[in-house]
Amino acid sequence: MQTESGKTVNLEHESKQKFNAGFESNFLVLPDGKTVIGSDSKRLIMEDIQTNQVSNIGTQGNTIYSLLYHKKTRSLLVGVSTGHVIQYQKKKDFNTFTKVKDYGDLGIGSVHSSCLFGELGIFGGWGKSSIAVICIPEQELVAGKIITAFKNVDSLQVCEVSESKVLLSVGGRDPLYSGNT
């Protein structure tokens, strides 16, 4: 985006859908730059913002809070209020998705946040001070959970400091610094 100081930025395309957007990973834009994926609570929706064509990817029994897309495997991971993460696979030449795996309850509470680090999907929960990790190409939950100082994990950001050092920044609510979780 380029403009001169004080000038208005004009929209090229605009979504016509109303998506839930209370958390940073509630919706995403696919690498094609024109496909927006989000939810209206329990329904997972995809919209082409150039044509405004809308498709229903799937419906969950509970509220969708977190979306994560892994470009290499064309995988969409959906975190819901029951603590489940469901993985969908995008068809190679079409904008359609097929459900491939439900990881079950990750044991981290309602899945409200997520981020990607290489092949790993990192998910933060509400109510249990925990983070879980999924190896996306292997479709496996990594053993163990990371306990945080926050009862409710709102935000996860990977910070690559150097080739050998990576930090995970965690933001949340209701801190518990005593170590008794």
Short mmCIF file of N, CA and C in Angstrom, two decimals:
data_model
loop_
_atom_site.label_atom_id
_atom_site.label_comp_id
_atom_site.label_asym_id
_atom_site.label_seq_id
_atom_site.Cartn_x
_atom_site.Cartn_y
_atom_site.Cartn_z
N MET A 1 0.86 -1.16 0.00
CA MET A 1 0.00 0.00 0.00
C MET A 1 0.91 1.22 0.00
N GLN A 2 0.70 2.08 -0.96
CA GLN A 2 1.47 3.32 -1.03
C GLN A 2 0.53 4.49 -1.25
N THR A 3 0.78 5.54 -0.52
CA THR A 3 0.03 6.78 -0.69
C THR A 3 0.84 7.92 -0.11
N GLU A 4 0.49 9.09 -0.50
CA GLU A 4 1.16 10.26 0.04
C GLU A 4 0.54 10.61 1.39
N SER A 5 1.33 11.26 2.22
CA SER A 5 0.85 11.68 3.53
C SER A 5 -0.40 12.54 3.40
N GLY A 6 -1.41 12.22 4.21
CA GLY A 6 -2.64 13.00 4.21
C GLY A 6 -3.64 12.59 3.13
N LYS A 7 -3.28 11.65 2.26
CA LYS A 7 -4.18 11.21 1.19
C LYS A 7 -5.01 10.01 1.65
N THR A 8 -6.16 9.85 1.08
CA THR A 8 -7.05 8.73 1.38
C THR A 8 -6.60 7.49 0.63
N VAL A 9 -6.64 6.34 1.31
CA VAL A 9 -6.35 5.06 0.67
C VAL A 9 -7.67 4.52 0.14
N ASN A 10 -7.71 4.22 -1.14
CA ASN A 10 -8.92 3.71 -1.76
C ASN A 10 -8.96 2.18 -1.70
N LEU A 11 -10.14 1.63 -1.44
CA LEU A 11 -10.31 0.19 -1.42
C LEU A 11 -10.33 -0.35 -2.84
N GLU A 12 -9.67 -1.49 -3.01
CA GLU A 12 -9.74 -2.17 -4.30
C GLU A 12 -10.83 -3.23 -4.25
N HIS A 13 -10.87 -3.99 -3.14
CA HIS A 13 -11.87 -5.03 -2.93
C HIS A 13 -12.31 -4.98 -1.48
N GLU A 14 -13.54 -5.37 -1.22
CA GLU A 14 -14.06 -5.35 0.14
C GLU A 14 -14.94 -6.57 0.35
N SER A 15 -14.75 -7.24 1.48
CA SER A 15 -15.60 -8.38 1.82
C SER A 15 -17.02 -7.89 2.05
N LYS A 16 -17.96 -8.68 1.60
CA LYS A 16 -19.38 -8.36 1.84
C LYS A 16 -19.94 -9.16 3.00
N GLN A 17 -19.17 -10.15 3.48
CA GLN A 17 -19.60 -10.99 4.59
C GLN A 17 -19.32 -10.31 5.92
N LYS A 18 -20.08 -10.67 6.93
CA LYS A 18 -19.82 -10.25 8.29
C LYS A 18 -19.20 -11.45 9.01
N PHE A 19 -17.92 -11.30 9.37
CA PHE A 19 -17.20 -12.37 10.05
C PHE A 19 -17.03 -12.02 11.52
N ASN A 20 -17.01 -13.04 12.40
CA ASN A 20 -16.62 -12.82 13.79
C ASN A 20 -15.18 -12.33 13.79
N ALA A 21 -14.89 -11.33 14.59
CA ALA A 21 -13.53 -10.78 14.59
C ALA A 21 -13.13 -10.27 15.96
N GLY A 22 -13.39 -11.02 17.01
CA GLY A 22 -13.02 -10.61 18.35
C GLY A 22 -11.57 -10.92 18.69
N PHE A 23 -10.94 -11.83 17.97
CA PHE A 23 -9.57 -12.24 18.23
C PHE A 23 -8.79 -12.19 16.92
N GLU A 24 -7.45 -12.08 17.02
CA GLU A 24 -6.64 -11.88 15.83
C GLU A 24 -6.66 -13.05 14.86
N SER A 25 -6.97 -14.25 15.31
CA SER A 25 -6.99 -15.39 14.38
C SER A 25 -8.41 -15.85 14.06
N ASN A 26 -9.40 -14.94 14.18
CA ASN A 26 -10.78 -15.27 13.85
C ASN A 26 -11.04 -15.40 12.35
N PHE A 27 -10.22 -14.73 11.54
CA PHE A 27 -10.37 -14.86 10.10
C PHE A 27 -9.00 -14.75 9.45
N LEU A 28 -8.89 -15.15 8.18
CA LEU A 28 -7.61 -15.08 7.49
C LEU A 28 -7.83 -14.86 6.01
N VAL A 29 -6.76 -14.46 5.34
CA VAL A 29 -6.75 -14.29 3.89
C VAL A 29 -5.79 -15.33 3.34
N LEU A 30 -6.23 -16.12 2.36
CA LEU A 30 -5.37 -17.14 1.77
C LEU A 30 -4.26 -16.48 0.96
N PRO A 31 -3.19 -17.22 0.67
CA PRO A 31 -2.06 -16.65 -0.08
C PRO A 31 -2.42 -16.08 -1.45
N ASP A 32 -3.56 -16.46 -2.02
CA ASP A 32 -3.95 -15.90 -3.32
C ASP A 32 -4.34 -14.42 -3.22
N GLY A 33 -4.49 -13.92 -1.98
CA GLY A 33 -4.80 -12.51 -1.77
C GLY A 33 -6.24 -12.12 -2.05
N LYS A 34 -7.08 -13.08 -2.41
CA LYS A 34 -8.47 -12.75 -2.73
C LYS A 34 -9.50 -13.59 -1.99
N THR A 35 -9.04 -14.63 -1.29
CA THR A 35 -9.97 -15.50 -0.58
C THR A 35 -9.89 -15.25 0.91
N VAL A 36 -11.02 -14.84 1.49
CA VAL A 36 -11.12 -14.59 2.92
C VAL A 36 -11.89 -15.75 3.55
N ILE A 37 -11.37 -16.27 4.65
CA ILE A 37 -12.06 -17.33 5.38
C ILE A 37 -12.32 -16.85 6.79
N GLY A 38 -13.54 -17.05 7.25
CA GLY A 38 -13.92 -16.67 8.59
C GLY A 38 -15.16 -17.43 9.00
N SER A 39 -15.79 -16.99 10.09
CA SER A 39 -17.01 -17.65 10.53
C SER A 39 -18.02 -16.61 10.99
N ASP A 40 -19.26 -17.04 11.00
CA ASP A 40 -20.32 -16.21 11.58
C ASP A 40 -20.78 -16.84 12.89
N SER A 41 -19.92 -17.56 13.52
CA SER A 41 -20.06 -18.24 14.80
C SER A 41 -19.76 -19.72 14.60
N LYS A 42 -20.71 -20.47 14.07
CA LYS A 42 -20.52 -21.92 13.92
C LYS A 42 -20.33 -22.34 12.46
N ARG A 43 -20.57 -21.44 11.54
CA ARG A 43 -20.46 -21.75 10.11
C ARG A 43 -19.15 -21.20 9.57
N LEU A 44 -18.33 -22.05 8.95
CA LEU A 44 -17.06 -21.67 8.35
C LEU A 44 -17.33 -21.23 6.92
N ILE A 45 -16.99 -19.97 6.62
CA ILE A 45 -17.35 -19.33 5.35
C ILE A 45 -16.10 -18.91 4.59
N MET A 46 -16.16 -19.05 3.26
CA MET A 46 -15.09 -18.60 2.39
C MET A 46 -15.70 -17.62 1.39
N GLU A 47 -15.01 -16.49 1.17
CA GLU A 47 -15.50 -15.50 0.21
C GLU A 47 -14.37 -15.07 -0.72
N ASP A 48 -14.66 -15.05 -2.02
CA ASP A 48 -13.76 -14.47 -3.00
C ASP A 48 -14.09 -12.99 -3.04
N ILE A 49 -13.18 -12.13 -2.57
CA ILE A 49 -13.50 -10.69 -2.47
C ILE A 49 -13.46 -9.98 -3.82
N GLN A 50 -12.99 -10.66 -4.87
CA GLN A 50 -13.03 -10.06 -6.20
C GLN A 50 -14.41 -10.24 -6.84
N THR A 51 -15.01 -11.42 -6.59
CA THR A 51 -16.32 -11.71 -7.19
C THR A 51 -17.45 -11.70 -6.17
N ASN A 52 -17.11 -11.66 -4.89
CA ASN A 52 -18.05 -11.74 -3.78
C ASN A 52 -18.82 -13.06 -3.75
N GLN A 53 -18.26 -14.09 -4.38
CA GLN A 53 -18.84 -15.42 -4.32
C GLN A 53 -18.55 -16.01 -2.94
N VAL A 54 -19.59 -16.54 -2.27
CA VAL A 54 -19.49 -17.07 -0.92
C VAL A 54 -19.75 -18.58 -0.95
N SER A 55 -18.93 -19.32 -0.20
CA SER A 55 -19.10 -20.77 -0.08
C SER A 55 -19.07 -21.14 1.39
N ASN A 56 -19.82 -22.17 1.74
CA ASN A 56 -19.81 -22.72 3.09
C ASN A 56 -18.82 -23.88 3.11
N ILE A 57 -17.77 -23.77 3.93
CA ILE A 57 -16.78 -24.86 4.04
C ILE A 57 -17.31 -25.96 4.93
N GLY A 58 -17.95 -25.58 6.02
CA GLY A 58 -18.47 -26.56 6.96
C GLY A 58 -19.12 -25.87 8.13
N THR A 59 -19.88 -26.63 8.89
CA THR A 59 -20.54 -26.11 10.08
C THR A 59 -20.09 -26.92 11.28
N GLN A 60 -19.72 -26.22 12.34
CA GLN A 60 -19.30 -26.86 13.58
C GLN A 60 -20.47 -26.83 14.56
N GLY A 61 -20.47 -27.72 15.51
CA GLY A 61 -21.50 -27.74 16.53
C GLY A 61 -21.30 -26.66 17.58
N ASN A 62 -20.11 -26.03 17.58
CA ASN A 62 -19.76 -25.03 18.58
C ASN A 62 -19.08 -23.85 17.92
N THR A 63 -18.86 -22.78 18.68
CA THR A 63 -18.32 -21.54 18.14
C THR A 63 -16.88 -21.70 17.67
N ILE A 64 -16.61 -21.17 16.48
CA ILE A 64 -15.28 -21.15 15.87
C ILE A 64 -14.57 -19.89 16.34
N TYR A 65 -13.37 -20.04 16.92
CA TYR A 65 -12.61 -18.89 17.40
C TYR A 65 -11.28 -18.69 16.69
N SER A 66 -10.70 -19.74 16.13
CA SER A 66 -9.35 -19.62 15.59
C SER A 66 -9.20 -20.33 14.27
N LEU A 67 -8.53 -19.65 13.33
CA LEU A 67 -8.25 -20.22 12.01
C LEU A 67 -6.76 -20.09 11.72
N LEU A 68 -6.20 -21.14 11.13
CA LEU A 68 -4.78 -21.16 10.78
C LEU A 68 -4.65 -21.86 9.44
N TYR A 69 -3.86 -21.28 8.52
CA TYR A 69 -3.67 -21.90 7.20
C TYR A 69 -2.20 -22.20 6.98
N HIS A 70 -1.91 -23.44 6.58
CA HIS A 70 -0.55 -23.89 6.25
C HIS A 70 -0.47 -24.06 4.74
N LYS A 71 0.25 -23.15 4.09
CA LYS A 71 0.29 -23.08 2.62
C LYS A 71 0.84 -24.35 1.97
N LYS A 72 1.94 -24.87 2.50
CA LYS A 72 2.62 -26.01 1.88
C LYS A 72 1.70 -27.24 1.77
N THR A 73 0.92 -27.51 2.81
CA THR A 73 0.03 -28.68 2.80
C THR A 73 -1.41 -28.31 2.42
N ARG A 74 -1.66 -27.01 2.21
CA ARG A 74 -3.02 -26.50 1.90
C ARG A 74 -4.00 -26.91 3.01
N SER A 75 -3.53 -26.84 4.25
CA SER A 75 -4.34 -27.25 5.40
C SER A 75 -4.91 -26.04 6.13
N LEU A 76 -6.18 -26.13 6.45
CA LEU A 76 -6.88 -25.14 7.25
C LEU A 76 -7.19 -25.80 8.58
N LEU A 77 -6.70 -25.22 9.68
CA LEU A 77 -6.96 -25.76 11.01
C LEU A 77 -7.90 -24.82 11.73
N VAL A 78 -8.96 -25.38 12.29
CA VAL A 78 -10.06 -24.62 12.88
C VAL A 78 -10.16 -24.96 14.36
N GLY A 79 -10.00 -23.95 15.22
CA GLY A 79 -10.11 -24.14 16.66
C GLY A 79 -11.48 -23.72 17.15
N VAL A 80 -12.12 -24.55 17.96
CA VAL A 80 -13.49 -24.28 18.41
C VAL A 80 -13.58 -24.25 19.94
N SER A 81 -14.73 -23.81 20.40
CA SER A 81 -14.95 -23.58 21.83
C SER A 81 -14.89 -24.85 22.69
N THR A 82 -15.03 -26.01 22.10
CA THR A 82 -14.95 -27.26 22.86
C THR A 82 -13.52 -27.71 23.12
N GLY A 83 -12.54 -26.98 22.58
CA GLY A 83 -11.15 -27.36 22.72
C GLY A 83 -10.65 -28.24 21.58
N HIS A 84 -11.51 -28.49 20.61
CA HIS A 84 -11.14 -29.30 19.45
C HIS A 84 -10.46 -28.45 18.39
N VAL A 85 -9.57 -29.07 17.62
CA VAL A 85 -9.04 -28.49 16.39
C VAL A 85 -9.38 -29.46 15.27
N ILE A 86 -9.99 -28.92 14.21
CA ILE A 86 -10.39 -29.72 13.06
C ILE A 86 -9.56 -29.27 11.87
N GLN A 87 -9.02 -30.24 11.13
CA GLN A 87 -8.18 -29.93 9.97
C GLN A 87 -8.94 -30.21 8.69
N TYR A 88 -8.89 -29.21 7.78
CA TYR A 88 -9.46 -29.32 6.44
C TYR A 88 -8.33 -29.25 5.43
N GLN A 89 -8.53 -29.87 4.28
CA GLN A 89 -7.54 -29.85 3.20
C GLN A 89 -8.16 -29.15 1.99
N LYS A 90 -7.44 -28.17 1.43
CA LYS A 90 -7.90 -27.47 0.24
C LYS A 90 -7.55 -28.29 -0.99
N LYS A 91 -8.53 -28.44 -1.88
CA LYS A 91 -8.28 -29.15 -3.14
C LYS A 91 -7.25 -28.34 -3.94
N LYS A 92 -6.40 -29.01 -4.67
CA LYS A 92 -5.28 -28.37 -5.34
C LYS A 92 -5.70 -27.28 -6.32
N ASP A 93 -6.64 -27.54 -7.19
CA ASP A 93 -7.00 -26.58 -8.23
C ASP A 93 -8.34 -25.91 -8.01
N PHE A 94 -8.96 -26.14 -6.85
CA PHE A 94 -10.28 -25.58 -6.58
C PHE A 94 -10.30 -24.93 -5.21
N ASN A 95 -11.18 -24.00 -5.02
CA ASN A 95 -11.35 -23.38 -3.71
C ASN A 95 -12.41 -24.14 -2.91
N THR A 96 -12.17 -25.42 -2.73
CA THR A 96 -13.05 -26.23 -1.89
C THR A 96 -12.18 -26.95 -0.87
N PHE A 97 -12.77 -27.22 0.30
CA PHE A 97 -12.06 -27.87 1.39
C PHE A 97 -12.79 -29.13 1.81
N THR A 98 -12.02 -30.13 2.24
CA THR A 98 -12.55 -31.38 2.75
C THR A 98 -12.01 -31.59 4.17
N LYS A 99 -12.88 -31.98 5.07
CA LYS A 99 -12.47 -32.28 6.44
C LYS A 99 -11.63 -33.55 6.42
N VAL A 100 -10.41 -33.48 7.02
CA VAL A 100 -9.53 -34.65 7.03
C VAL A 100 -9.26 -35.20 8.43
N LYS A 101 -9.39 -34.34 9.48
CA LYS A 101 -9.10 -34.86 10.82
C LYS A 101 -9.67 -33.95 11.90
N ASP A 102 -10.21 -34.59 12.94
CA ASP A 102 -10.59 -33.90 14.17
C ASP A 102 -9.60 -34.37 15.22
N TYR A 103 -8.79 -33.46 15.76
CA TYR A 103 -7.77 -33.82 16.74
C TYR A 103 -8.36 -34.08 18.12
N GLY A 104 -9.66 -33.87 18.26
CA GLY A 104 -10.30 -34.07 19.55
C GLY A 104 -10.00 -32.92 20.48
N ASP A 105 -10.36 -33.09 21.73
CA ASP A 105 -10.14 -32.07 22.75
C ASP A 105 -8.65 -32.02 23.08
N LEU A 106 -8.00 -30.89 22.81
CA LEU A 106 -6.56 -30.76 23.04
C LEU A 106 -6.21 -30.61 24.52
N GLY A 107 -7.23 -30.39 25.36
CA GLY A 107 -6.99 -30.24 26.79
C GLY A 107 -6.49 -28.86 27.18
N ILE A 108 -6.73 -27.85 26.33
CA ILE A 108 -6.26 -26.49 26.63
C ILE A 108 -7.42 -25.53 26.83
N GLY A 109 -8.62 -26.04 26.89
CA GLY A 109 -9.80 -25.18 26.98
C GLY A 109 -10.24 -24.75 25.59
N SER A 110 -11.13 -23.79 25.53
CA SER A 110 -11.64 -23.26 24.27
C SER A 110 -10.49 -22.67 23.46
N VAL A 111 -10.33 -23.10 22.20
CA VAL A 111 -9.20 -22.68 21.36
C VAL A 111 -9.48 -21.28 20.80
N HIS A 112 -8.77 -20.27 21.34
CA HIS A 112 -9.01 -18.87 20.95
C HIS A 112 -7.89 -18.24 20.15
N SER A 113 -6.73 -18.85 20.10
CA SER A 113 -5.60 -18.23 19.40
C SER A 113 -4.76 -19.30 18.72
N SER A 114 -4.03 -18.85 17.68
CA SER A 114 -3.15 -19.78 16.97
C SER A 114 -2.10 -18.99 16.21
N CYS A 115 -1.01 -19.67 15.93
CA CYS A 115 0.03 -19.11 15.05
C CYS A 115 0.77 -20.28 14.42
N LEU A 116 1.52 -19.95 13.39
CA LEU A 116 2.25 -20.95 12.63
C LEU A 116 3.74 -20.73 12.81
N PHE A 117 4.48 -21.81 13.03
CA PHE A 117 5.93 -21.76 13.02
C PHE A 117 6.42 -22.95 12.20
N GLY A 118 6.83 -22.69 10.97
CA GLY A 118 7.27 -23.77 10.08
C GLY A 118 6.14 -24.75 9.84
N GLU A 119 6.34 -25.97 10.28
CA GLU A 119 5.36 -27.05 10.10
C GLU A 119 4.44 -27.20 11.30
N LEU A 120 4.63 -26.35 12.31
CA LEU A 120 3.89 -26.48 13.56
C LEU A 120 2.77 -25.47 13.68
N GLY A 121 1.59 -25.94 14.05
CA GLY A 121 0.48 -25.09 14.41
C GLY A 121 0.45 -25.01 15.92
N ILE A 122 0.48 -23.78 16.45
CA ILE A 122 0.51 -23.57 17.89
C ILE A 122 -0.83 -22.97 18.30
N PHE A 123 -1.48 -23.57 19.31
CA PHE A 123 -2.84 -23.19 19.68
C PHE A 123 -2.92 -22.85 21.16
N GLY A 124 -3.57 -21.71 21.46
CA GLY A 124 -3.74 -21.27 22.84
C GLY A 124 -5.19 -21.38 23.26
N GLY A 125 -5.39 -21.77 24.51
CA GLY A 125 -6.74 -21.99 25.00
C GLY A 125 -7.16 -21.02 26.09
N TRP A 126 -8.44 -21.07 26.39
CA TRP A 126 -9.04 -20.26 27.45
C TRP A 126 -9.41 -21.16 28.61
N GLY A 127 -9.05 -20.72 29.81
CA GLY A 127 -9.50 -21.40 31.01
C GLY A 127 -8.52 -22.39 31.60
N LYS A 128 -7.50 -22.79 30.85
CA LYS A 128 -6.58 -23.81 31.36
C LYS A 128 -5.11 -23.42 31.29
N SER A 129 -4.82 -22.16 30.98
CA SER A 129 -3.44 -21.64 30.97
C SER A 129 -2.50 -22.42 30.06
N SER A 130 -3.02 -23.02 28.99
CA SER A 130 -2.20 -23.96 28.22
C SER A 130 -2.14 -23.67 26.73
N ILE A 131 -1.06 -24.18 26.13
CA ILE A 131 -0.81 -24.13 24.69
C ILE A 131 -0.52 -25.55 24.23
N ALA A 132 -1.06 -25.91 23.06
CA ALA A 132 -0.78 -27.22 22.45
C ALA A 132 -0.20 -26.99 21.06
N VAL A 133 0.52 -27.99 20.56
CA VAL A 133 1.20 -27.89 19.27
C VAL A 133 0.82 -29.09 18.40
N ILE A 134 0.55 -28.81 17.12
CA ILE A 134 0.24 -29.86 16.14
C ILE A 134 1.28 -29.79 15.03
N CYS A 135 1.85 -30.94 14.66
CA CYS A 135 2.71 -31.04 13.47
C CYS A 135 1.76 -31.24 12.29
N ILE A 136 1.63 -30.23 11.48
CA ILE A 136 0.59 -30.21 10.44
C ILE A 136 0.81 -31.27 9.36
N PRO A 137 2.00 -31.40 8.75
CA PRO A 137 2.15 -32.43 7.70
C PRO A 137 1.95 -33.85 8.22
N GLU A 138 2.37 -34.11 9.46
CA GLU A 138 2.23 -35.44 10.04
C GLU A 138 0.83 -35.67 10.62
N GLN A 139 0.05 -34.60 10.75
CA GLN A 139 -1.28 -34.65 11.36
C GLN A 139 -1.23 -35.31 12.74
N GLU A 140 -0.27 -34.84 13.55
CA GLU A 140 -0.09 -35.39 14.89
C GLU A 140 -0.01 -34.29 15.93
N LEU A 141 -0.64 -34.53 17.06
CA LEU A 141 -0.53 -33.64 18.21
C LEU A 141 0.81 -33.92 18.88
N VAL A 142 1.62 -32.88 19.09
CA VAL A 142 2.90 -33.03 19.77
C VAL A 142 2.62 -33.30 21.25
N ALA A 143 3.30 -34.27 21.81
CA ALA A 143 3.06 -34.66 23.20
C ALA A 143 3.36 -33.52 24.16
N GLY A 144 2.54 -33.40 25.20
CA GLY A 144 2.74 -32.39 26.23
C GLY A 144 2.10 -31.06 25.87
N LYS A 145 1.90 -30.25 26.90
CA LYS A 145 1.34 -28.91 26.74
C LYS A 145 2.31 -27.92 27.36
N ILE A 146 2.23 -26.68 26.89
CA ILE A 146 3.02 -25.61 27.48
C ILE A 146 2.10 -24.85 28.41
N ILE A 147 2.51 -24.70 29.67
CA ILE A 147 1.72 -23.95 30.65
C ILE A 147 2.19 -22.50 30.62
N THR A 148 1.24 -21.58 30.56
CA THR A 148 1.55 -20.15 30.51
C THR A 148 1.16 -19.48 31.83
N ALA A 149 1.51 -18.21 31.94
CA ALA A 149 1.12 -17.42 33.11
C ALA A 149 -0.29 -16.87 32.99
N PHE A 150 -0.92 -17.06 31.83
CA PHE A 150 -2.26 -16.53 31.60
C PHE A 150 -3.30 -17.64 31.62
N LYS A 151 -4.36 -17.44 32.36
CA LYS A 151 -5.46 -18.40 32.37
C LYS A 151 -6.10 -18.46 30.98
N ASN A 152 -6.21 -17.30 30.33
CA ASN A 152 -6.82 -17.21 29.00
C ASN A 152 -5.80 -16.67 28.00
N VAL A 153 -5.42 -17.50 27.03
CA VAL A 153 -4.42 -17.11 26.03
C VAL A 153 -5.15 -16.47 24.84
N ASP A 154 -4.91 -15.16 24.65
CA ASP A 154 -5.56 -14.40 23.57
C ASP A 154 -4.72 -14.30 22.31
N SER A 155 -3.40 -14.30 22.45
CA SER A 155 -2.53 -13.99 21.31
C SER A 155 -1.25 -14.79 21.38
N LEU A 156 -0.83 -15.30 20.22
CA LEU A 156 0.43 -16.02 20.09
C LEU A 156 1.18 -15.45 18.89
N GLN A 157 2.44 -15.12 19.09
CA GLN A 157 3.27 -14.60 18.00
C GLN A 157 4.65 -15.24 18.08
N VAL A 158 5.12 -15.78 16.96
CA VAL A 158 6.47 -16.34 16.89
C VAL A 158 7.43 -15.21 16.54
N CYS A 159 8.53 -15.12 17.28
CA CYS A 159 9.56 -14.10 17.05
C CYS A 159 10.88 -14.81 16.77
N GLU A 160 11.33 -14.80 15.52
CA GLU A 160 12.60 -15.43 15.16
C GLU A 160 13.72 -14.44 15.41
N VAL A 161 14.48 -14.68 16.48
CA VAL A 161 15.57 -13.79 16.87
C VAL A 161 16.80 -14.04 16.00
N SER A 162 17.12 -15.30 15.77
CA SER A 162 18.25 -15.70 14.93
C SER A 162 17.94 -17.09 14.39
N GLU A 163 18.89 -17.64 13.63
CA GLU A 163 18.69 -18.98 13.09
C GLU A 163 18.52 -20.03 14.17
N SER A 164 19.14 -19.79 15.31
CA SER A 164 19.11 -20.79 16.38
C SER A 164 18.24 -20.39 17.57
N LYS A 165 17.59 -19.22 17.49
CA LYS A 165 16.79 -18.78 18.63
C LYS A 165 15.43 -18.25 18.17
N VAL A 166 14.37 -18.88 18.70
CA VAL A 166 13.00 -18.49 18.39
C VAL A 166 12.26 -18.29 19.71
N LEU A 167 11.52 -17.21 19.79
CA LEU A 167 10.73 -16.94 20.98
C LEU A 167 9.25 -17.01 20.64
N LEU A 168 8.45 -17.42 21.60
CA LEU A 168 7.01 -17.41 21.45
C LEU A 168 6.46 -16.36 22.40
N SER A 169 5.85 -15.33 21.84
CA SER A 169 5.24 -14.28 22.64
C SER A 169 3.79 -14.66 22.92
N VAL A 170 3.41 -14.63 24.19
CA VAL A 170 2.07 -15.02 24.60
C VAL A 170 1.39 -13.84 25.28
N GLY A 171 0.21 -13.49 24.80
CA GLY A 171 -0.58 -12.45 25.44
C GLY A 171 -1.88 -13.05 25.93
N GLY A 172 -2.37 -12.55 27.05
CA GLY A 172 -3.60 -13.13 27.56
C GLY A 172 -4.22 -12.34 28.68
N ARG A 173 -5.14 -12.99 29.38
CA ARG A 173 -5.89 -12.39 30.49
C ARG A 173 -5.78 -13.27 31.73
N ASP A 174 -6.09 -12.65 32.83
CA ASP A 174 -6.13 -13.34 34.12
C ASP A 174 -4.80 -14.04 34.42
N PRO A 175 -3.73 -13.24 34.66
CA PRO A 175 -2.42 -13.84 34.93
C PRO A 175 -2.40 -14.58 36.26
N LEU A 176 -1.66 -15.69 36.26
CA LEU A 176 -1.45 -16.50 37.45
C LEU A 176 0.04 -16.73 37.59
N TYR A 177 0.72 -15.88 38.33
CA TYR A 177 2.16 -15.95 38.43
C TYR A 177 2.66 -16.84 39.56
N SER A 178 1.78 -17.43 40.34
CA SER A 178 2.21 -18.22 41.49
C SER A 178 2.75 -19.58 41.13
N GLY A 179 2.49 -20.06 39.91
CA GLY A 179 2.92 -21.40 39.53
C GLY A 179 1.88 -22.45 39.87
N ASN A 180 0.79 -22.08 40.50
CA ASN A 180 -0.28 -23.02 40.84
C ASN A 180 -1.38 -22.90 39.80
N THR A 181 -1.32 -23.73 38.76
CA THR A 181 -2.35 -23.68 37.71
C THR A 181 -3.27 -24.86 37.80
#
